[in-house]
Amino acid sequence: MRMQGLVAVVTGAGSGLGRAIAEAYAREGATLVVSDIRGETARETAKALPGDGHAAVEGDVADEASVQGLFAEADRLHGRVDVVVNNAGVDRWPGDGFEQLMKTGRQLVHMEAEAFARVMAINVNGVFLCSREAARLMEREKTRGSIINMSSIAGLSNQGGPHYAASKSAVLGLTRACARELGPQGIRVNAICPGAIDTPMTQGLSEGIRKGLAQATPLQRLGEPEDVAATAVFLGCEESSFITGQWISPNGGLVMC
């Protein structure tokens, strides 16, 4: 098993990509500390994972004290963290103009500042806070760790709302900056940029939009959470030991760079 003996923290693990990644890590032998803002879903994920020693922590990645509590719990339970997947994120928020986008094709002019700020707080500030706490613990224990940040094809192209595209582009810049700083300590930092994946995010779209996304993808389907989870396993294990500051995009060819 490629992650035998490793301790991994996965945020946003209550459903979708986070849960699929946690399951894949557990199958590969890792011990998980899973987190979600909905504590019950995090606990359900932890209970469903194969193997022993998994734990769940309720928390909001946009809240500094909550993030510190998450890593303090991982430290208390295991004394170390080897892999962190910063998966928690949102693509919409009340007041972001999504309804007007569906009617008029325009979103920016209808977006409230609070909606923009909240998406940035979760998608960017959350990655920063978790990466900082992970780096502090990894450096203390001299762990050759891996930090994996969830971006999106919205960070590579003009797809997605202004708040979402801006946040996922920022994640890529943060990934490169962290990789440069943490590399000398043996800590790798990379990003995953999924395309249209069949998760709760896309399941909320109309059937017509989902069908259009599948047809626009050269592989003629939406991705499965397991497609992204496989990428996360690769970046979390020693097979990717000479890869840092990079992004990998499981998107079926929807965006080619």
PDB file of C-alpha atoms in Angstrom, residues 147-233:
ATOM      1  CA  ILE A 147       0.529  19.576   1.040  1.00  0.00           C
ATOM      2  CA  ILE A 148      -2.084  19.289  -1.710  1.00  0.00           C
ATOM      3  CA  ASN A 149      -4.302  22.266  -2.524  1.00  0.00           C
ATOM      4  CA  MET A 150      -7.566  21.917  -4.413  1.00  0.00           C
ATOM      5  CA  SER A 151      -7.777  24.475  -7.207  1.00  0.00           C
ATOM      6  CA  SER A 152      -9.925  24.053 -10.330  1.00  0.00           C
ATOM      7  CA  ILE A 153      -9.927  24.496 -14.087  1.00  0.00           C
ATOM      8  CA  ALA A 154     -11.521  27.829 -13.129  1.00  0.00           C
ATOM      9  CA  GLY A 155      -8.043  28.790 -11.930  1.00  0.00           C
ATOM     10  CA  LEU A 156      -6.602  27.944 -15.350  1.00  0.00           C
ATOM     11  CA  SER A 157      -9.267  29.440 -17.615  1.00  0.00           C
ATOM     12  CA  ASN A 158     -12.173  31.870 -17.631  1.00  0.00           C
ATOM     13  CA  GLN A 159     -14.681  29.329 -16.343  1.00  0.00           C
ATOM     14  CA  GLY A 160     -16.683  29.879 -13.154  1.00  0.00           C
ATOM     15  CA  GLY A 161     -17.995  32.950 -11.389  1.00  0.00           C
ATOM     16  CA  PRO A 162     -15.717  35.926 -10.625  1.00  0.00           C
ATOM     17  CA  HIS A 163     -15.375  34.964  -6.974  1.00  0.00           C
ATOM     18  CA  TYR A 164     -14.705  31.296  -7.690  1.00  0.00           C
ATOM     19  CA  ALA A 165     -12.253  31.915 -10.551  1.00  0.00           C
ATOM     20  CA  ALA A 166     -10.370  34.508  -8.504  1.00  0.00           C
ATOM     21  CA  SER A 167     -10.121  32.203  -5.496  1.00  0.00           C
ATOM     22  CA  LYS A 168      -8.913  29.204  -7.475  1.00  0.00           C
ATOM     23  CA  SER A 169      -6.339  31.309  -9.340  1.00  0.00           C
ATOM     24  CA  ALA A 170      -5.106  32.580  -5.972  1.00  0.00           C
ATOM     25  CA  VAL A 171      -4.710  28.991  -4.758  1.00  0.00           C
ATOM     26  CA  LEU A 172      -2.265  28.333  -7.604  1.00  0.00           C
ATOM     27  CA  GLY A 173      -0.153  31.349  -6.680  1.00  0.00           C
ATOM     28  CA  LEU A 174      -0.202  30.362  -3.020  1.00  0.00           C
ATOM     29  CA  THR A 175       0.819  26.823  -3.956  1.00  0.00           C
ATOM     30  CA  ARG A 176       3.898  28.009  -5.845  1.00  0.00           C
ATOM     31  CA  ALA A 177       4.944  30.444  -3.097  1.00  0.00           C
ATOM     32  CA  CYS A 178       4.613  27.779  -0.402  1.00  0.00           C
ATOM     33  CA  ALA A 179       6.466  25.208  -2.515  1.00  0.00           C
ATOM     34  CA  ARG A 180       9.402  27.582  -2.909  1.00  0.00           C
ATOM     35  CA  GLU A 181       9.590  28.329   0.813  1.00  0.00           C
ATOM     36  CA  LEU A 182       9.010  24.822   2.135  1.00  0.00           C
ATOM     37  CA  GLY A 183      11.070  22.877  -0.400  1.00  0.00           C
ATOM     38  CA  PRO A 184      14.337  23.187   1.545  1.00  0.00           C
ATOM     39  CA  GLN A 185      12.573  21.539   4.505  1.00  0.00           C
ATOM     40  CA  GLY A 186      11.586  18.595   2.310  1.00  0.00           C
ATOM     41  CA  ILE A 187       7.906  19.582   2.197  1.00  0.00           C
ATOM     42  CA  ARG A 188       6.234  19.406  -1.201  1.00  0.00           C
ATOM     43  CA  VAL A 189       3.267  21.600  -2.168  1.00  0.00           C
ATOM     44  CA  ASN A 190       1.170  20.941  -5.258  1.00  0.00           C
ATOM     45  CA  ALA A 191      -2.314  21.656  -6.575  1.00  0.00           C
ATOM     46  CA  ILE A 192      -5.058  19.671  -8.260  1.00  0.00           C
ATOM     47  CA  CYS A 193      -7.265  21.445 -10.811  1.00  0.00           C
ATOM     48  CA  PRO A 194     -10.326  19.243 -11.399  1.00  0.00           C
ATOM     49  CA  GLY A 195     -12.621  19.740 -14.343  1.00  0.00           C
ATOM     50  CA  ALA A 196     -16.343  18.997 -14.330  1.00  0.00           C
ATOM     51  CA  ILE A 197     -16.670  16.242 -11.717  1.00  0.00           C
ATOM     52  CA  ASP A 198     -19.870  14.478 -10.677  1.00  0.00           C
ATOM     53  CA  THR A 199     -20.068  15.849  -7.115  1.00  0.00           C
ATOM     54  CA  PRO A 200     -22.682  17.778  -5.107  1.00  0.00           C
ATOM     55  CA  MET A 201     -21.351  20.979  -6.713  1.00  0.00           C
ATOM     56  CA  THR A 202     -22.249  19.894 -10.249  1.00  0.00           C
ATOM     57  CA  GLN A 203     -25.278  17.863  -9.196  1.00  0.00           C
ATOM     58  CA  GLY A 204     -26.951  21.161  -8.324  1.00  0.00           C
ATOM     59  CA  LEU A 205     -26.767  22.250 -11.966  1.00  0.00           C
ATOM     60  CA  SER A 206     -29.555  21.614 -14.444  1.00  0.00           C
ATOM     61  CA  GLU A 207     -29.455  18.419 -16.466  1.00  0.00           C
ATOM     62  CA  GLY A 208     -28.949  20.497 -19.604  1.00  0.00           C
ATOM     63  CA  ILE A 209     -25.835  22.175 -18.213  1.00  0.00           C
ATOM     64  CA  ARG A 210     -24.442  18.852 -16.979  1.00  0.00           C
ATOM     65  CA  LYS A 211     -25.025  17.277 -20.379  1.00  0.00           C
ATOM     66  CA  GLY A 212     -23.386  20.243 -22.079  1.00  0.00           C
ATOM     67  CA  LEU A 213     -20.306  19.933 -19.848  1.00  0.00           C
ATOM     68  CA  ALA A 214     -19.999  16.235 -20.670  1.00  0.00           C
ATOM     69  CA  GLN A 215     -20.347  16.892 -24.398  1.00  0.00           C
ATOM     70  CA  ALA A 216     -17.745  19.684 -24.266  1.00  0.00           C
ATOM     71  CA  THR A 217     -15.262  17.312 -22.614  1.00  0.00           C
ATOM     72  CA  PRO A 218     -13.205  15.354 -25.170  1.00  0.00           C
ATOM     73  CA  LEU A 219     -13.606  12.180 -23.116  1.00  0.00           C
ATOM     74  CA  GLN A 220     -17.384  12.739 -23.344  1.00  0.00           C
ATOM     75  CA  ARG A 221     -18.249  12.350 -19.671  1.00  0.00           C
ATOM     76  CA  LEU A 222     -18.139  14.076 -16.340  1.00  0.00           C
ATOM     77  CA  GLY A 223     -15.288  13.023 -14.131  1.00  0.00           C
ATOM     78  CA  GLU A 224     -15.834  10.799 -11.111  1.00  0.00           C
ATOM     79  CA  PRO A 225     -14.577  11.703  -7.620  1.00  0.00           C
ATOM     80  CA  GLU A 226     -12.286   8.684  -7.848  1.00  0.00           C
ATOM     81  CA  ASP A 227     -10.497  10.299 -10.819  1.00  0.00           C
ATOM     82  CA  VAL A 228      -9.437  13.167  -8.566  1.00  0.00           C
ATOM     83  CA  ALA A 229      -8.754  10.889  -5.603  1.00  0.00           C
ATOM     84  CA  ALA A 230      -6.259   8.899  -7.678  1.00  0.00           C
ATOM     85  CA  THR A 231      -4.378  12.129  -8.423  1.00  0.00           C
ATOM     86  CA  ALA A 232      -4.366  12.993  -4.715  1.00  0.00           C
ATOM     87  CA  VAL A 233      -2.916   9.575  -3.866  1.00  0.00           C
TER      88      VAL A 233
END
